[in-house]
């Protein structure tokens, strides 16, 4: 497990879940309610666009992987995450936020299945369950830290900075990905 690529995939997982549970799941609904006075129904519809775009993207992943490598798909996902979060504070209506949410969903459909596939492929057969269990723990760390980190950002700088911090997280990962996923050599 002390392989740079495996540790990189675990870092990708934790960072993904920090932005998923921090900025996306926690603060987009609050942003829609606060800025646009969106109803619960409208917020639910906007957020469901993300799930739909994730499902559509993931269901077409076999075709997409013929166009580019898994590592490039993860890189593209983090670029899309960053664009999604950077655009949210500037959009003038909640239905336009649905476009950013769709972009996030596309990124999620590219990222999560590819990370799972790479981890499963790198794990020796007799230890695959341990690798996937460790990834489950890493996901829970991100799920727990996300709302805490983004709430601290919100308390410090307000709603806009939550989305900028999430985008910064994604851009930082974008810079690290070539090192983390490039060769997969031992740490």
PDB file of N, CA, C and O in Angstrom, residues 12-64:
ATOM      1  N   UNK A  12      -6.807  11.422  -3.660  1.00  0.00           N
ATOM      2  CA  UNK A  12      -7.869  11.830  -4.584  1.00  0.00           C
ATOM      3  C   UNK A  12      -9.227  11.556  -3.944  1.00  0.00           C
ATOM      4  O   UNK A  12     -10.123  12.408  -3.973  1.00  0.00           O
ATOM      5  N   UNK A  13      -9.377  10.387  -3.337  1.00  0.00           N
ATOM      6  CA  UNK A  13     -10.653  10.031  -2.703  1.00  0.00           C
ATOM      7  C   UNK A  13     -11.010  10.982  -1.569  1.00  0.00           C
ATOM      8  O   UNK A  13     -12.137  11.474  -1.490  1.00  0.00           O
ATOM      9  N   UNK A  14     -10.068  11.245  -0.676  1.00  0.00           N
ATOM     10  CA  UNK A  14     -10.370  12.112   0.463  1.00  0.00           C
ATOM     11  C   UNK A  14     -10.691  13.526  -0.007  1.00  0.00           C
ATOM     12  O   UNK A  14     -11.640  14.150   0.475  1.00  0.00           O
ATOM     13  N   UNK A  15      -9.944  14.051  -0.974  1.00  0.00           N
ATOM     14  CA  UNK A  15     -10.209  15.410  -1.464  1.00  0.00           C
ATOM     15  C   UNK A  15     -11.543  15.486  -2.200  1.00  0.00           C
ATOM     16  O   UNK A  15     -12.265  16.476  -2.087  1.00  0.00           O
ATOM     17  N   UNK A  16     -11.861  14.441  -2.944  1.00  0.00           N
ATOM     18  CA  UNK A  16     -13.151  14.399  -3.630  1.00  0.00           C
ATOM     19  C   UNK A  16     -14.296  14.462  -2.621  1.00  0.00           C
ATOM     20  O   UNK A  16     -15.261  15.212  -2.800  1.00  0.00           O
ATOM     21  N   UNK A  17     -14.173  13.698  -1.559  1.00  0.00           N
ATOM     22  CA  UNK A  17     -15.261  13.667  -0.583  1.00  0.00           C
ATOM     23  C   UNK A  17     -15.296  14.917   0.295  1.00  0.00           C
ATOM     24  O   UNK A  17     -16.361  15.285   0.788  1.00  0.00           O
ATOM     25  N   UNK A  18     -14.177  15.594   0.450  1.00  0.00           N
ATOM     26  CA  UNK A  18     -14.196  16.875   1.154  1.00  0.00           C
ATOM     27  C   UNK A  18     -15.025  17.888   0.364  1.00  0.00           C
ATOM     28  O   UNK A  18     -15.879  18.565   0.934  1.00  0.00           O
ATOM     29  N   UNK A  19     -14.811  17.960  -0.944  1.00  0.00           N
ATOM     30  CA  UNK A  19     -15.600  18.925  -1.725  1.00  0.00           C
ATOM     31  C   UNK A  19     -17.024  18.433  -1.944  1.00  0.00           C
ATOM     32  O   UNK A  19     -17.961  19.234  -1.978  1.00  0.00           O
ATOM     33  N   UNK A  20     -17.210  17.109  -2.051  1.00  0.00           N
ATOM     34  CA  UNK A  20     -18.559  16.570  -2.245  1.00  0.00           C
ATOM     35  C   UNK A  20     -19.443  16.850  -1.031  1.00  0.00           C
ATOM     36  O   UNK A  20     -20.547  17.383  -1.159  1.00  0.00           O
ATOM     37  N   UNK A  21     -18.955  16.508   0.161  1.00  0.00           N
ATOM     38  CA  UNK A  21     -19.782  16.682   1.360  1.00  0.00           C
ATOM     39  C   UNK A  21     -19.652  18.063   1.973  1.00  0.00           C
ATOM     40  O   UNK A  21     -20.537  18.487   2.717  1.00  0.00           O
ATOM     41  N   UNK A  22     -18.567  18.759   1.671  1.00  0.00           N
ATOM     42  CA  UNK A  22     -18.383  20.100   2.201  1.00  0.00           C
ATOM     43  C   UNK A  22     -19.086  21.136   1.350  1.00  0.00           C
ATOM     44  O   UNK A  22     -20.171  21.616   1.701  1.00  0.00           O
ATOM     45  N   UNK A  23     -18.499  21.454   0.217  1.00  0.00           N
ATOM     46  CA  UNK A  23     -19.040  22.534  -0.616  1.00  0.00           C
ATOM     47  C   UNK A  23     -20.303  22.121  -1.363  1.00  0.00           C
ATOM     48  O   UNK A  23     -21.276  22.871  -1.412  1.00  0.00           O
ATOM     49  N   UNK A  24     -20.300  20.933  -1.940  1.00  0.00           N
ATOM     50  CA  UNK A  24     -21.412  20.536  -2.814  1.00  0.00           C
ATOM     51  C   UNK A  24     -22.686  20.224  -2.024  1.00  0.00           C
ATOM     52  O   UNK A  24     -23.686  20.918  -2.135  1.00  0.00           O
ATOM     53  N   UNK A  25     -22.651  19.184  -1.221  1.00  0.00           N
ATOM     54  CA  UNK A  25     -23.863  18.721  -0.540  1.00  0.00           C
ATOM     55  C   UNK A  25     -24.322  19.680   0.562  1.00  0.00           C
ATOM     56  O   UNK A  25     -25.523  19.872   0.748  1.00  0.00           O
ATOM     57  N   UNK A  26     -23.397  20.295   1.265  1.00  0.00           N
ATOM     58  CA  UNK A  26     -23.772  21.160   2.383  1.00  0.00           C
ATOM     59  C   UNK A  26     -24.065  22.584   1.942  1.00  0.00           C
ATOM     60  O   UNK A  26     -25.084  23.159   2.337  1.00  0.00           O
ATOM     61  N   UNK A  27     -23.193  23.172   1.115  1.00  0.00           N
ATOM     62  CA  UNK A  27     -23.297  24.607   0.878  1.00  0.00           C
ATOM     63  C   UNK A  27     -24.024  25.021  -0.398  1.00  0.00           C
ATOM     64  O   UNK A  27     -24.523  26.142  -0.460  1.00  0.00           O
ATOM     65  N   UNK A  28     -24.116  24.181  -1.412  1.00  0.00           N
ATOM     66  CA  UNK A  28     -24.903  24.587  -2.584  1.00  0.00           C
ATOM     67  C   UNK A  28     -26.372  24.779  -2.200  1.00  0.00           C
ATOM     68  O   UNK A  28     -26.970  25.800  -2.556  1.00  0.00           O
ATOM     69  N   UNK A  29     -26.996  23.850  -1.461  1.00  0.00           N
ATOM     70  CA  UNK A  29     -28.382  24.110  -1.044  1.00  0.00           C
ATOM     71  C   UNK A  29     -28.531  25.387  -0.207  1.00  0.00           C
ATOM     72  O   UNK A  29     -29.490  26.151  -0.382  1.00  0.00           O
ATOM     73  N   UNK A  30     -27.570  25.635   0.684  1.00  0.00           N
ATOM     74  CA  UNK A  30     -27.631  26.861   1.491  1.00  0.00           C
ATOM     75  C   UNK A  30     -27.478  28.108   0.612  1.00  0.00           C
ATOM     76  O   UNK A  30     -28.162  29.105   0.817  1.00  0.00           O
ATOM     77  N   UNK A  31     -26.577  28.020  -0.354  1.00  0.00           N
ATOM     78  CA  UNK A  31     -26.368  29.133  -1.291  1.00  0.00           C
ATOM     79  C   UNK A  31     -27.646  29.409  -2.086  1.00  0.00           C
ATOM     80  O   UNK A  31     -28.052  30.568  -2.234  1.00  0.00           O
ATOM     81  N   UNK A  32     -28.284  28.352  -2.585  1.00  0.00           N
ATOM     82  CA  UNK A  32     -29.513  28.529  -3.360  1.00  0.00           C
ATOM     83  C   UNK A  32     -30.623  29.144  -2.509  1.00  0.00           C
ATOM     84  O   UNK A  32     -31.353  30.029  -2.965  1.00  0.00           O
ATOM     85  N   UNK A  33     -30.729  28.699  -1.280  1.00  0.00           N
ATOM     86  CA  UNK A  33     -31.749  29.226  -0.380  1.00  0.00           C
ATOM     87  C   UNK A  33     -31.464  30.674   0.008  1.00  0.00           C
ATOM     88  O   UNK A  33     -32.359  31.524  -0.029  1.00  0.00           O
ATOM     89  N   UNK A  34     -30.212  30.945   0.358  1.00  0.00           N
ATOM     90  CA  UNK A  34     -29.834  32.278   0.821  1.00  0.00           C
ATOM     91  C   UNK A  34     -29.848  33.317  -0.297  1.00  0.00           C
ATOM     92  O   UNK A  34     -30.432  34.382  -0.154  1.00  0.00           O
ATOM     93  N   UNK A  35     -29.220  33.007  -1.403  1.00  0.00           N
ATOM     94  CA  UNK A  35     -29.068  34.000  -2.472  1.00  0.00           C
ATOM     95  C   UNK A  35     -30.316  34.154  -3.334  1.00  0.00           C
ATOM     96  O   UNK A  35     -30.666  35.250  -3.742  1.00  0.00           O
ATOM     97  N   UNK A  36     -30.990  33.035  -3.646  1.00  0.00           N
ATOM     98  CA  UNK A  36     -32.114  33.088  -4.588  1.00  0.00           C
ATOM     99  C   UNK A  36     -33.464  32.796  -3.937  1.00  0.00           C
ATOM    100  O   UNK A  36     -34.472  32.750  -4.619  1.00  0.00           O
ATOM    101  N   UNK A  37     -33.458  32.557  -2.617  1.00  0.00           N
ATOM    102  CA  UNK A  37     -34.665  32.177  -1.894  1.00  0.00           C
ATOM    103  C   UNK A  37     -35.358  30.991  -2.574  1.00  0.00           C
ATOM    104  O   UNK A  37     -36.585  30.919  -2.679  1.00  0.00           O
ATOM    105  N   UNK A  38     -34.553  30.050  -3.051  1.00  0.00           N
ATOM    106  CA  UNK A  38     -35.071  28.857  -3.722  1.00  0.00           C
ATOM    107  C   UNK A  38     -35.886  28.021  -2.744  1.00  0.00           C
ATOM    108  O   UNK A  38     -35.541  27.904  -1.575  1.00  0.00           O
ATOM    109  N   UNK A  39     -36.941  27.431  -3.256  1.00  0.00           N
ATOM    110  CA  UNK A  39     -37.756  26.529  -2.438  1.00  0.00           C
ATOM    111  C   UNK A  39     -37.043  25.184  -2.307  1.00  0.00           C
ATOM    112  O   UNK A  39     -36.113  24.875  -3.058  1.00  0.00           O
ATOM    113  N   UNK A  40     -37.509  24.383  -1.376  1.00  0.00           N
ATOM    114  CA  UNK A  40     -36.935  23.043  -1.194  1.00  0.00           C
ATOM    115  C   UNK A  40     -37.082  22.225  -2.479  1.00  0.00           C
ATOM    116  O   UNK A  40     -36.164  21.487  -2.863  1.00  0.00           O
ATOM    117  N   UNK A  41     -38.208  22.369  -3.160  1.00  0.00           N
ATOM    118  CA  UNK A  41     -38.420  21.644  -4.413  1.00  0.00           C
ATOM    119  C   UNK A  41     -37.400  22.078  -5.472  1.00  0.00           C
ATOM    120  O   UNK A  41     -36.785  21.231  -6.135  1.00  0.00           O
ATOM    121  N   UNK A  42     -37.200  23.382  -5.615  1.00  0.00           N
ATOM    122  CA  UNK A  42     -36.239  23.881  -6.600  1.00  0.00           C
ATOM    123  C   UNK A  42     -34.822  23.421  -6.267  1.00  0.00           C
ATOM    124  O   UNK A  42     -34.064  23.006  -7.159  1.00  0.00           O
ATOM    125  N   UNK A  43     -34.471  23.464  -4.988  1.00  0.00           N
ATOM    126  CA  UNK A  43     -33.138  23.004  -4.568  1.00  0.00           C
ATOM    127  C   UNK A  43     -32.989  21.514  -4.887  1.00  0.00           C
ATOM    128  O   UNK A  43     -31.966  21.088  -5.427  1.00  0.00           O
ATOM    129  N   UNK A  44     -33.996  20.746  -4.582  1.00  0.00           N
ATOM    130  CA  UNK A  44     -33.958  19.313  -4.886  1.00  0.00           C
ATOM    131  C   UNK A  44     -33.809  19.039  -6.370  1.00  0.00           C
ATOM    132  O   UNK A  44     -33.051  18.160  -6.780  1.00  0.00           O
ATOM    133  N   UNK A  45     -34.523  19.810  -7.184  1.00  0.00           N
ATOM    134  CA  UNK A  45     -34.412  19.634  -8.639  1.00  0.00           C
ATOM    135  C   UNK A  45     -33.020  20.004  -9.140  1.00  0.00           C
ATOM    136  O   UNK A  45     -32.436  19.292  -9.963  1.00  0.00           O
ATOM    137  N   UNK A  46     -32.472  21.105  -8.645  1.00  0.00           N
ATOM    138  CA  UNK A  46     -31.126  21.520  -9.049  1.00  0.00           C
ATOM    139  C   UNK A  46     -30.113  20.456  -8.642  1.00  0.00           C
ATOM    140  O   UNK A  46     -29.264  20.051  -9.449  1.00  0.00           O
ATOM    141  N   UNK A  47     -30.198  19.973  -7.419  1.00  0.00           N
ATOM    142  CA  UNK A  47     -29.239  18.982  -6.937  1.00  0.00           C
ATOM    143  C   UNK A  47     -29.397  17.643  -7.659  1.00  0.00           C
ATOM    144  O   UNK A  47     -28.423  16.918  -7.851  1.00  0.00           O
ATOM    145  N   UNK A  48     -30.605  17.322  -8.084  1.00  0.00           N
ATOM    146  CA  UNK A  48     -30.809  16.051  -8.799  1.00  0.00           C
ATOM    147  C   UNK A  48     -30.135  16.068 -10.167  1.00  0.00           C
ATOM    148  O   UNK A  48     -29.809  15.004 -10.705  1.00  0.00           O
ATOM    149  N   UNK A  49     -29.898  17.249 -10.726  1.00  0.00           N
ATOM    150  CA  UNK A  49     -29.191  17.357 -11.999  1.00  0.00           C
ATOM    151  C   UNK A  49     -27.787  16.760 -11.858  1.00  0.00           C
ATOM    152  O   UNK A  49     -27.280  16.106 -12.774  1.00  0.00           O
ATOM    153  N   UNK A  50     -27.159  16.973 -10.707  1.00  0.00           N
ATOM    154  CA  UNK A  50     -25.831  16.410 -10.464  1.00  0.00           C
ATOM    155  C   UNK A  50     -25.854  14.889 -10.465  1.00  0.00           C
ATOM    156  O   UNK A  50     -24.988  14.249 -11.069  1.00  0.00           O
ATOM    157  N   UNK A  51     -26.842  14.310  -9.819  1.00  0.00           N
ATOM    158  CA  UNK A  51     -26.952  12.849  -9.795  1.00  0.00           C
ATOM    159  C   UNK A  51     -27.213  12.288 -11.183  1.00  0.00           C
ATOM    160  O   UNK A  51     -26.634  11.269 -11.575  1.00  0.00           O
ATOM    161  N   UNK A  52     -28.057  12.962 -11.921  1.00  0.00           N
ATOM    162  CA  UNK A  52     -28.371  12.515 -13.283  1.00  0.00           C
ATOM    163  C   UNK A  52     -27.137  12.580 -14.181  1.00  0.00           C
ATOM    164  O   UNK A  52     -26.842  11.631 -14.913  1.00  0.00           O
ATOM    165  N   UNK A  53     -26.401  13.684 -14.109  1.00  0.00           N
ATOM    166  CA  UNK A  53     -25.205  13.800 -14.961  1.00  0.00           C
ATOM    167  C   UNK A  53     -24.112  12.819 -14.525  1.00  0.00           C
ATOM    168  O   UNK A  53     -23.368  12.312 -15.363  1.00  0.00           O
ATOM    169  N   UNK A  54     -24.029  12.521 -13.231  1.00  0.00           N
ATOM    170  CA  UNK A  54     -23.089  11.496 -12.766  1.00  0.00           C
ATOM    171  C   UNK A  54     -23.454  10.143 -13.367  1.00  0.00           C
ATOM    172  O   UNK A  54     -22.590   9.431 -13.895  1.00  0.00           O
ATOM    173  N   UNK A  55     -24.724   9.787 -13.291  1.00  0.00           N
ATOM    174  CA  UNK A  55     -25.178   8.492 -13.808  1.00  0.00           C
ATOM    175  C   UNK A  55     -24.954   8.390 -15.318  1.00  0.00           C
ATOM    176  O   UNK A  55     -24.480   7.354 -15.809  1.00  0.00           O
ATOM    177  N   UNK A  56     -25.282   9.443 -16.048  1.00  0.00           N
ATOM    178  CA  UNK A  56     -25.093   9.417 -17.506  1.00  0.00           C
ATOM    179  C   UNK A  56     -23.619   9.301 -17.878  1.00  0.00           C
ATOM    180  O   UNK A  56     -23.253   8.553 -18.782  1.00  0.00           O
ATOM    181  N   UNK A  57     -22.780  10.029 -17.167  1.00  0.00           N
ATOM    182  CA  UNK A  57     -21.340   9.979 -17.452  1.00  0.00           C
ATOM    183  C   UNK A  57     -20.777   8.608 -17.108  1.00  0.00           C
ATOM    184  O   UNK A  57     -20.063   8.003 -17.923  1.00  0.00           O
ATOM    185  N   UNK A  58     -21.076   8.114 -15.921  1.00  0.00           N
ATOM    186  CA  UNK A  58     -20.544   6.812 -15.502  1.00  0.00           C
ATOM    187  C   UNK A  58     -21.032   5.686 -16.413  1.00  0.00           C
ATOM    188  O   UNK A  58     -20.284   4.748 -16.700  1.00  0.00           O
ATOM    189  N   UNK A  59     -22.265   5.796 -16.888  1.00  0.00           N
ATOM    190  CA  UNK A  59     -22.790   4.738 -17.757  1.00  0.00           C
ATOM    191  C   UNK A  59     -22.138   4.754 -19.138  1.00  0.00           C
ATOM    192  O   UNK A  59     -22.219   3.764 -19.865  1.00  0.00           O
ATOM    193  N   UNK A  60     -21.481   5.832 -19.489  1.00  0.00           N
ATOM    194  CA  UNK A  60     -20.778   5.923 -20.770  1.00  0.00           C
ATOM    195  C   UNK A  60     -19.264   5.863 -20.601  1.00  0.00           C
ATOM    196  O   UNK A  60     -18.518   6.159 -21.537  1.00  0.00           O
ATOM    197  N   UNK A  61     -18.816   5.483 -19.433  1.00  0.00           N
ATOM    198  CA  UNK A  61     -17.386   5.499 -19.133  1.00  0.00           C
ATOM    199  C   UNK A  61     -16.575   4.549 -20.012  1.00  0.00           C
ATOM    200  O   UNK A  61     -15.434   4.854 -20.362  1.00  0.00           O
ATOM    201  N   UNK A  62     -17.162   3.448 -20.412  1.00  0.00           N
ATOM    202  CA  UNK A  62     -16.438   2.509 -21.278  1.00  0.00           C
ATOM    203  C   UNK A  62     -16.039   3.207 -22.582  1.00  0.00           C
ATOM    204  O   UNK A  62     -14.911   3.067 -23.042  1.00  0.00           O
ATOM    205  N   UNK A  63     -16.953   3.966 -23.145  1.00  0.00           N
ATOM    206  CA  UNK A  63     -16.650   4.713 -24.388  1.00  0.00           C
ATOM    207  C   UNK A  63     -15.651   5.831 -24.122  1.00  0.00           C
ATOM    208  O   UNK A  63     -14.758   6.076 -24.914  1.00  0.00           O
ATOM    209  N   UNK A  64     -15.811   6.496 -22.996  1.00  0.00           N
ATOM    210  CA  UNK A  64     -14.943   7.631 -22.668  1.00  0.00           C
ATOM    211  C   UNK A  64     -13.508   7.171 -22.436  1.00  0.00           C
ATOM    212  O   UNK A  64     -12.567   7.846 -22.855  1.00  0.00           O
TER     213      UNK A  64
END
